[in-house]
Short mmCIF file of C-alpha atoms and ligand atoms in Angstrom, two decimals:
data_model
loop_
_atom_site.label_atom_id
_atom_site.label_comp_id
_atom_site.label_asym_id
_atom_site.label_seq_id
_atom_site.Cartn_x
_atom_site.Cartn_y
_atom_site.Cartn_z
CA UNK J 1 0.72 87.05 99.93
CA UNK J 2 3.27 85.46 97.47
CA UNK J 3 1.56 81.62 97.72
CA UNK J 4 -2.03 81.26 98.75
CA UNK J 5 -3.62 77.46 99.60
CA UNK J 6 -6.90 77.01 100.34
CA UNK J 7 -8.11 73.98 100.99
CA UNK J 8 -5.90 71.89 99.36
CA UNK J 9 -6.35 68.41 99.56
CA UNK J 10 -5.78 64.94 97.99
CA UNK J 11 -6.44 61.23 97.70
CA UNK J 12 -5.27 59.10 94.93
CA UNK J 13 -7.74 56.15 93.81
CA UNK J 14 -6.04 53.08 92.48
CA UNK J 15 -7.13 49.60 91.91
CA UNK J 16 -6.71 49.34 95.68
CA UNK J 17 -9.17 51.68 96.42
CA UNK J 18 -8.77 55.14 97.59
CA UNK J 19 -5.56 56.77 99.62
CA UNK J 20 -6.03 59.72 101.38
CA UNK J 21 -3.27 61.05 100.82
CA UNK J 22 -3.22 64.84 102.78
CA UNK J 23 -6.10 66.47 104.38
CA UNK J 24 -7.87 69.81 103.23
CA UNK J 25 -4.99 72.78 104.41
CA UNK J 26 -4.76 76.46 104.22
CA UNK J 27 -1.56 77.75 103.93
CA UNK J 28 -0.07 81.50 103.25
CA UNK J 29 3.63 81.94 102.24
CA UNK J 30 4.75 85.44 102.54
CA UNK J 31 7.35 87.17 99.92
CA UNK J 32 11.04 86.05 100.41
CA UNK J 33 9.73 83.52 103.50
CA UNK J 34 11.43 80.10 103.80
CA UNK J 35 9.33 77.32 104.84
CA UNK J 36 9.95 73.74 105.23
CA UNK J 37 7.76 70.92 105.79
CA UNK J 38 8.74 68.32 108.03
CA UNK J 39 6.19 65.25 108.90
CA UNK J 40 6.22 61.40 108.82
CA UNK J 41 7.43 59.63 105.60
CA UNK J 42 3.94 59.21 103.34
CA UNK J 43 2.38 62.02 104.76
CA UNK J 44 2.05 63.45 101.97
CA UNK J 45 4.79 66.51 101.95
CA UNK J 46 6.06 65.97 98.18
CA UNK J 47 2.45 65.39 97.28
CA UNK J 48 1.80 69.08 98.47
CA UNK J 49 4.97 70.31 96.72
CA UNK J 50 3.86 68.61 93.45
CA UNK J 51 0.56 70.30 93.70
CA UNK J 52 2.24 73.76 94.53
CA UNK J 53 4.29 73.18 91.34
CA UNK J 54 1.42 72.38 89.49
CA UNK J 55 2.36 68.82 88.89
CA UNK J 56 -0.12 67.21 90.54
CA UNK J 57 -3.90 68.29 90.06
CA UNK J 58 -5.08 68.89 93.85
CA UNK J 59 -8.32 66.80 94.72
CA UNK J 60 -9.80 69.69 96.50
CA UNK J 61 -8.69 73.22 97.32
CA UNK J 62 -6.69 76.12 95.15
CA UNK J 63 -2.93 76.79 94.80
CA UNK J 64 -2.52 81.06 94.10
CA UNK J 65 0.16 82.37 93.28
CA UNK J 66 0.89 86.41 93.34
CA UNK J 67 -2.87 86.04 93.24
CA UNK J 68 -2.78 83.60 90.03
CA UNK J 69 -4.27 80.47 90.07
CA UNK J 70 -1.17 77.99 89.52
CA UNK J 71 -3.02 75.45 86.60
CA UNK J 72 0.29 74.01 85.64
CA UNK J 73 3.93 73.60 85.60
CA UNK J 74 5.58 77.52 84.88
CA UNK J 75 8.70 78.93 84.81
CA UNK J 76 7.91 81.17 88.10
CA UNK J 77 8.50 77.59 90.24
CA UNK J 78 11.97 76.61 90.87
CA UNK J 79 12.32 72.95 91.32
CA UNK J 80 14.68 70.52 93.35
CA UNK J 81 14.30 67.20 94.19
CA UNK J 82 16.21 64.32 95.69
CA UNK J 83 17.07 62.34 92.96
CA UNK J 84 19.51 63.16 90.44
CA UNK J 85 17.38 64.80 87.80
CA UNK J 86 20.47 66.52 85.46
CA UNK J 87 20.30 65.23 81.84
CA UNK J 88 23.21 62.91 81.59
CA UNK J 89 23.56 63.79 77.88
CA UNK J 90 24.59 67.57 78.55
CA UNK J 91 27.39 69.17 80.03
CA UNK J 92 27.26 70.90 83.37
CA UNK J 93 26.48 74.56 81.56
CA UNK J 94 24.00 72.62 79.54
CA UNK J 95 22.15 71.36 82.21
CA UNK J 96 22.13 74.69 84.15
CA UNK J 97 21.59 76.75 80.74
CA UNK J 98 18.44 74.66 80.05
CA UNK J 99 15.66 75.95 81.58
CA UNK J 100 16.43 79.59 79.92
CA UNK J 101 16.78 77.37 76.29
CA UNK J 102 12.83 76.53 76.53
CA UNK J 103 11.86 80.17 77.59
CA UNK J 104 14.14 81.44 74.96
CA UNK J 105 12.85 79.34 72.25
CA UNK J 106 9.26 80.40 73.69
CA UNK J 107 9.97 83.90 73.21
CA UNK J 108 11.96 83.60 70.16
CA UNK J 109 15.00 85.70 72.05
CA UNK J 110 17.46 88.23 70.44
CA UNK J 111 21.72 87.31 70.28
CA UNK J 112 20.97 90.17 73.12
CA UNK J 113 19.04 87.94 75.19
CA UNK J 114 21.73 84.60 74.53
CA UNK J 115 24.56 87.08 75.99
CA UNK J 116 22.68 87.74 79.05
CA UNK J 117 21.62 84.21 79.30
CA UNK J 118 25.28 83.10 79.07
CA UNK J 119 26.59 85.70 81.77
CA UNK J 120 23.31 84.43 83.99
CA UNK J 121 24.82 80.79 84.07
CA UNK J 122 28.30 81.47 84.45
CA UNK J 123 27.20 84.13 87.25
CA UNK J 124 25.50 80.58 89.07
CA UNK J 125 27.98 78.38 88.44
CA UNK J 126 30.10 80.31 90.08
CA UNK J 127 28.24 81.01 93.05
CA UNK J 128 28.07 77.19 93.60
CA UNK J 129 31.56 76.45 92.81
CA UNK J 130 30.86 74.54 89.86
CA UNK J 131 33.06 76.82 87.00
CA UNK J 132 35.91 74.90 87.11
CA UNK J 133 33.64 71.74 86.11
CA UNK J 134 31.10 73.83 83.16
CA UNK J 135 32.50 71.25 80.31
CA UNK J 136 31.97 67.78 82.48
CA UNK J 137 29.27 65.42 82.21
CA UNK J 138 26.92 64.73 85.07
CA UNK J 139 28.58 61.22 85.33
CA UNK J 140 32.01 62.88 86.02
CA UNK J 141 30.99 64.57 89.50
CA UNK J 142 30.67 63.50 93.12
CA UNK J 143 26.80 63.40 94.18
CA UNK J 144 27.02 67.32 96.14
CA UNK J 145 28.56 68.54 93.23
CA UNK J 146 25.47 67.59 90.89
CA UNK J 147 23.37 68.80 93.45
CA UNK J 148 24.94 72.15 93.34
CA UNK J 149 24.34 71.69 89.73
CA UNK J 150 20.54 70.77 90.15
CA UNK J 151 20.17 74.34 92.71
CA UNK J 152 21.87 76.32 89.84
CA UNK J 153 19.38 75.32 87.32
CA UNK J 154 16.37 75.73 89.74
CA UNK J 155 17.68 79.68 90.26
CA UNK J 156 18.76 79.78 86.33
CA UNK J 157 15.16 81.46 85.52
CA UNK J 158 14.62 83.73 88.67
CA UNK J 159 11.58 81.37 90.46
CA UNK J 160 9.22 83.33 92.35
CA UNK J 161 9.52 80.60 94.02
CA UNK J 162 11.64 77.83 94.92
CA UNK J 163 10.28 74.06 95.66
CA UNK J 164 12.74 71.81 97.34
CA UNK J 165 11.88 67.89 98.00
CA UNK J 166 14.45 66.53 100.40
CA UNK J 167 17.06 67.96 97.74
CA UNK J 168 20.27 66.94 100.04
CA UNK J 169 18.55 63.23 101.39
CA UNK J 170 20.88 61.78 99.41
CA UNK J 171 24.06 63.24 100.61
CA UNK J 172 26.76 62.30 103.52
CA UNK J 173 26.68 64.34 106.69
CA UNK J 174 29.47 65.89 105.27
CA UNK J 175 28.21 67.22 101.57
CA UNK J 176 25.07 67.79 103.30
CA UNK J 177 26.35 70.31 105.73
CA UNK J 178 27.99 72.04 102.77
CA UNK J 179 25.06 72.49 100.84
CA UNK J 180 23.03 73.36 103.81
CA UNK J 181 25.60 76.54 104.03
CA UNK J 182 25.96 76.99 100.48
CA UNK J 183 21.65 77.62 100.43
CA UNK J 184 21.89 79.49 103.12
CA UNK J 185 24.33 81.84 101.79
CA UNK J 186 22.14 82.09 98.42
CA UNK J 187 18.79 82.78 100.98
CA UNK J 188 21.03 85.52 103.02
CA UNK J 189 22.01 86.93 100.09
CA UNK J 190 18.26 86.74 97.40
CA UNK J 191 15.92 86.22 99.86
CA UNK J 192 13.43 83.73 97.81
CA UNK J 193 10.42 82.66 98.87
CA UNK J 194 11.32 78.90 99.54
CA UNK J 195 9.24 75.62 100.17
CA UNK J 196 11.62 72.94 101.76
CA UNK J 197 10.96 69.31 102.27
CA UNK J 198 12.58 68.02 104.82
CA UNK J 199 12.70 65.21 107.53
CA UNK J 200 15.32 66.28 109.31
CA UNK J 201 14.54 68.48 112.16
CA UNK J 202 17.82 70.13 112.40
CA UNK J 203 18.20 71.47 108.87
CA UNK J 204 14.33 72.64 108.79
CA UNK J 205 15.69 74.89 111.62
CA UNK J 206 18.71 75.76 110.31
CA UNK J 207 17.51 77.04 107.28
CA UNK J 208 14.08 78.18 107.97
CA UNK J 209 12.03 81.30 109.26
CA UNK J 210 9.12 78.97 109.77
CA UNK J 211 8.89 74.85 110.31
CA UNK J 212 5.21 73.19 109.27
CA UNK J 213 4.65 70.15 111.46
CA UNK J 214 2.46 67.09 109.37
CA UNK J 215 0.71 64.46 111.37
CA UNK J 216 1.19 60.99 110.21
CA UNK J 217 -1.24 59.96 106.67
CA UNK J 218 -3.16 61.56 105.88
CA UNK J 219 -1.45 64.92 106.86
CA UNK J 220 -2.59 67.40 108.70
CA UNK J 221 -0.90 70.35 109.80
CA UNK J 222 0.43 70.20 113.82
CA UNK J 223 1.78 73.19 114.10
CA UNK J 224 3.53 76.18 112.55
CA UNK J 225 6.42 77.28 114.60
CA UNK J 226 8.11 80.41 114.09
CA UNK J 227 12.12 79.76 114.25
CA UNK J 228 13.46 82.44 116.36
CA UNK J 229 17.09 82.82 115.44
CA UNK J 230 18.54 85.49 113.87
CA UNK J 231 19.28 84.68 109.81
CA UNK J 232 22.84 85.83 110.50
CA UNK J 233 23.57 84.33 113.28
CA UNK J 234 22.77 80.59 111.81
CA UNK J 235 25.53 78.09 110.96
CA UNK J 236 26.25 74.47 111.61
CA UNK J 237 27.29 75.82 114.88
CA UNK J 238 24.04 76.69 115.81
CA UNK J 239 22.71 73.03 116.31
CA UNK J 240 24.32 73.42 119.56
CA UNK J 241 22.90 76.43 120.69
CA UNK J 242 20.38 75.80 124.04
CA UNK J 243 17.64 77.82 122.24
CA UNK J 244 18.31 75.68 118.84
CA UNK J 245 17.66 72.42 121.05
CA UNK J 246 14.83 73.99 122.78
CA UNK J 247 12.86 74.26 119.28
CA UNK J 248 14.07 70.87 117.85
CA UNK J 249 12.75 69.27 121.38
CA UNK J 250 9.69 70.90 120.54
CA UNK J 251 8.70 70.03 116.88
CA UNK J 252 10.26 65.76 117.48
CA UNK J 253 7.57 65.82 119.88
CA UNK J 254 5.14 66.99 118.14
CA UNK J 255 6.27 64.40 115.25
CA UNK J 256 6.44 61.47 118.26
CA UNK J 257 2.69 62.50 119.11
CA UNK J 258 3.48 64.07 122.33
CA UNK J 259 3.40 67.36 122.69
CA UNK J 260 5.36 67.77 126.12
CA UNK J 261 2.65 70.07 127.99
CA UNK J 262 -0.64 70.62 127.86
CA UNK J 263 0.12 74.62 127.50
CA UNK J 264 2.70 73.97 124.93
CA UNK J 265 0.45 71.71 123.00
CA UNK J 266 -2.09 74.92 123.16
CA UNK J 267 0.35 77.59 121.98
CA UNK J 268 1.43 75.29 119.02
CA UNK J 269 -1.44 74.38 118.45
CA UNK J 270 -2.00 78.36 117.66
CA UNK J 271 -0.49 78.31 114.50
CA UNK J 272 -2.57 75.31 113.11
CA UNK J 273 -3.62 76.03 109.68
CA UNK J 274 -5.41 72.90 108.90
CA UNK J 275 -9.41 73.56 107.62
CA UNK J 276 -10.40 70.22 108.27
CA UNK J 277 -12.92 70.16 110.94
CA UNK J 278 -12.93 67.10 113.18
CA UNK J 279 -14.73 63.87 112.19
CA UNK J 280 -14.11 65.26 108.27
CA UNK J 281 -12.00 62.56 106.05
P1 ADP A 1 5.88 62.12 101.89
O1 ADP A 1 6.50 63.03 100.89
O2 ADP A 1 5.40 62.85 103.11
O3 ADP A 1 6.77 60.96 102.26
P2 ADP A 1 4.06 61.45 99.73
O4 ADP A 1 3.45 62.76 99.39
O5 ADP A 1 5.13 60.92 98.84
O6 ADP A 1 4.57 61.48 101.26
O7 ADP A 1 2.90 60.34 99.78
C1 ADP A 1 1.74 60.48 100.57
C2 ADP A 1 0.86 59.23 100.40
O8 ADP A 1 0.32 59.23 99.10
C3 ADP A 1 1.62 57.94 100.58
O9 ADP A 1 0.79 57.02 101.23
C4 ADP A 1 1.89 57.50 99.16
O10 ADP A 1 1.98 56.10 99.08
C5 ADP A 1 0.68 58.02 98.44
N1 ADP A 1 0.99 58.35 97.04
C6 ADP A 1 1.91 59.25 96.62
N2 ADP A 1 1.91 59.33 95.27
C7 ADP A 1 0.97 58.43 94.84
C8 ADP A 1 0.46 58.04 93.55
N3 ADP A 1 0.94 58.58 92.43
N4 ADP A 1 -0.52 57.11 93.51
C9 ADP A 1 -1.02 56.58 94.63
N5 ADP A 1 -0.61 56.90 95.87
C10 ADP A 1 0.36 57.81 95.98
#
């Protein structure tokens, strides 16, 4: 299994006493899978995806991955998240070059190594349209383009694994449906093991072989649905598709609290993954 959780759990204590943030959950992620997590806002998605990336110290439970214990942040974790995060200071080939600057300056790198850095982020800024833009300032683009940006320096050091946290929630319909194509061109084409934050039902599906369904805080885990479509057959298109709005009926009534029958409830209920056992915090 690529990521093994066991168990993982957390509250925060503050001066206002204890939050209980996400219950005790077992999850397995295999190689080259793409899952996102969809669930109420404070449920305590990005506080699982901090954990995964080893920013966060779980209360309770163990984050493995490739059969590691994950004790920190590491270059093997790709990271995205909402906000702008580019250095406003560098260029755009700055920004995506930087990741590979650290690990080079770790390993103390040959001229070798700086060439095959060099062709590495030109290859990626390519891929996300962004060559023509390589000398401008994070200030100088449109909000999509800097998220391309962000995506190219999460793939700049070859993740095992790639951590998104609502990375296009700050985007018009439009740029968003862009992106959404642009990542799923890059997943079509790499196949990386992906965990997606998301609260929007139709780009979990789009993008996803399998959607994780959070209760409300503290989160459990509802359900975890297979998505049935075919990789190659997805597009924006497909949000129209009868068996597309089948699935999304499904999972917003899970999120509403109503599963729609009492068989359905039991078949989703089949892919629960939570350990917590009832009357547990
Ligand atoms: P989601 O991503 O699902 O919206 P979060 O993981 O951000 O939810 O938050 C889950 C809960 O944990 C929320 O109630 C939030 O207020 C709380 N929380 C998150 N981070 C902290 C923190 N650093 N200190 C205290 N409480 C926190």
């Amino acid at each position: 299994m690529k990521l093994s959780l066991r168990g993982v759990g957390k509250s925060y204590s503050g001066e206002r006493g204890e939050t209980n943030a996400l219950c005790p959950l077992d999850m397995d992620v295999r190689e080259g899978e793409f899952i996102s997590l969809v669930g109420p806002s404070g449920c305590g998605k990005s506080t699982l995806l901090h954990i995964v990336a080893g920013l966060e110290p779980a209360t309770v439970g163990t984050v493995d991955l490739d059969g590691e214990r994950v004790r920190g942040p590491g270059a093997e974790l790709g990271l995205m998240f909402q906000q702008q995060t580019l250095f406003p200071w560098l260029s755009v080939r700055e920004n995506v070059r930087f990741p590979l600057t650290l690990a080079h300056r770790r390993s103390r790198g040959g001229a070798g190594d700086a060439d095959r850095q060099a062709a590495r982020v030109e290859g990626l800024l390519r891929l996300v349209g962004l060559w023509d833009f390589r000398d401008s300032y994070p200030a100088e683009l449109s909000g999509g383009m800097q998220q391309r940006a962000a995506l190219a320096r999460a793939l700049v050091g070859q993740p095992e694994v790639l951590l998104m946290d609502e990375p296009f929630g700050a985007l018009d319909a439009q740029t968003r449906e862009e992106m959404q194509e642009l990542l799923l061109h890059l997943i079509q084409r790499h196949r990386i093991t992906t965990l997606f934050v998301t609260h929007d039902v139709d780009e979990a599906l789009l993008l996803s072989d399998r959607v994780v369904v959070f209760s409300e805080r503290p989160g459990r885990v509802l359900a975890s649905l297979d998505v049935t479509f075919a990789r190659a057959a997805r597009s924006s298109e497909l949000k129209l598709d009868e068996a597309f709005l089948h699935q999304k009926r499904e999972i917003l009534a899970l999120l509403r609290g109503r599963p729609r029958t009492a068989t359905q409830r039991d078949r989703l209920l089949l892919g629960l993954t939570n350990t917590r056992t009832e009357g547990g915090s």
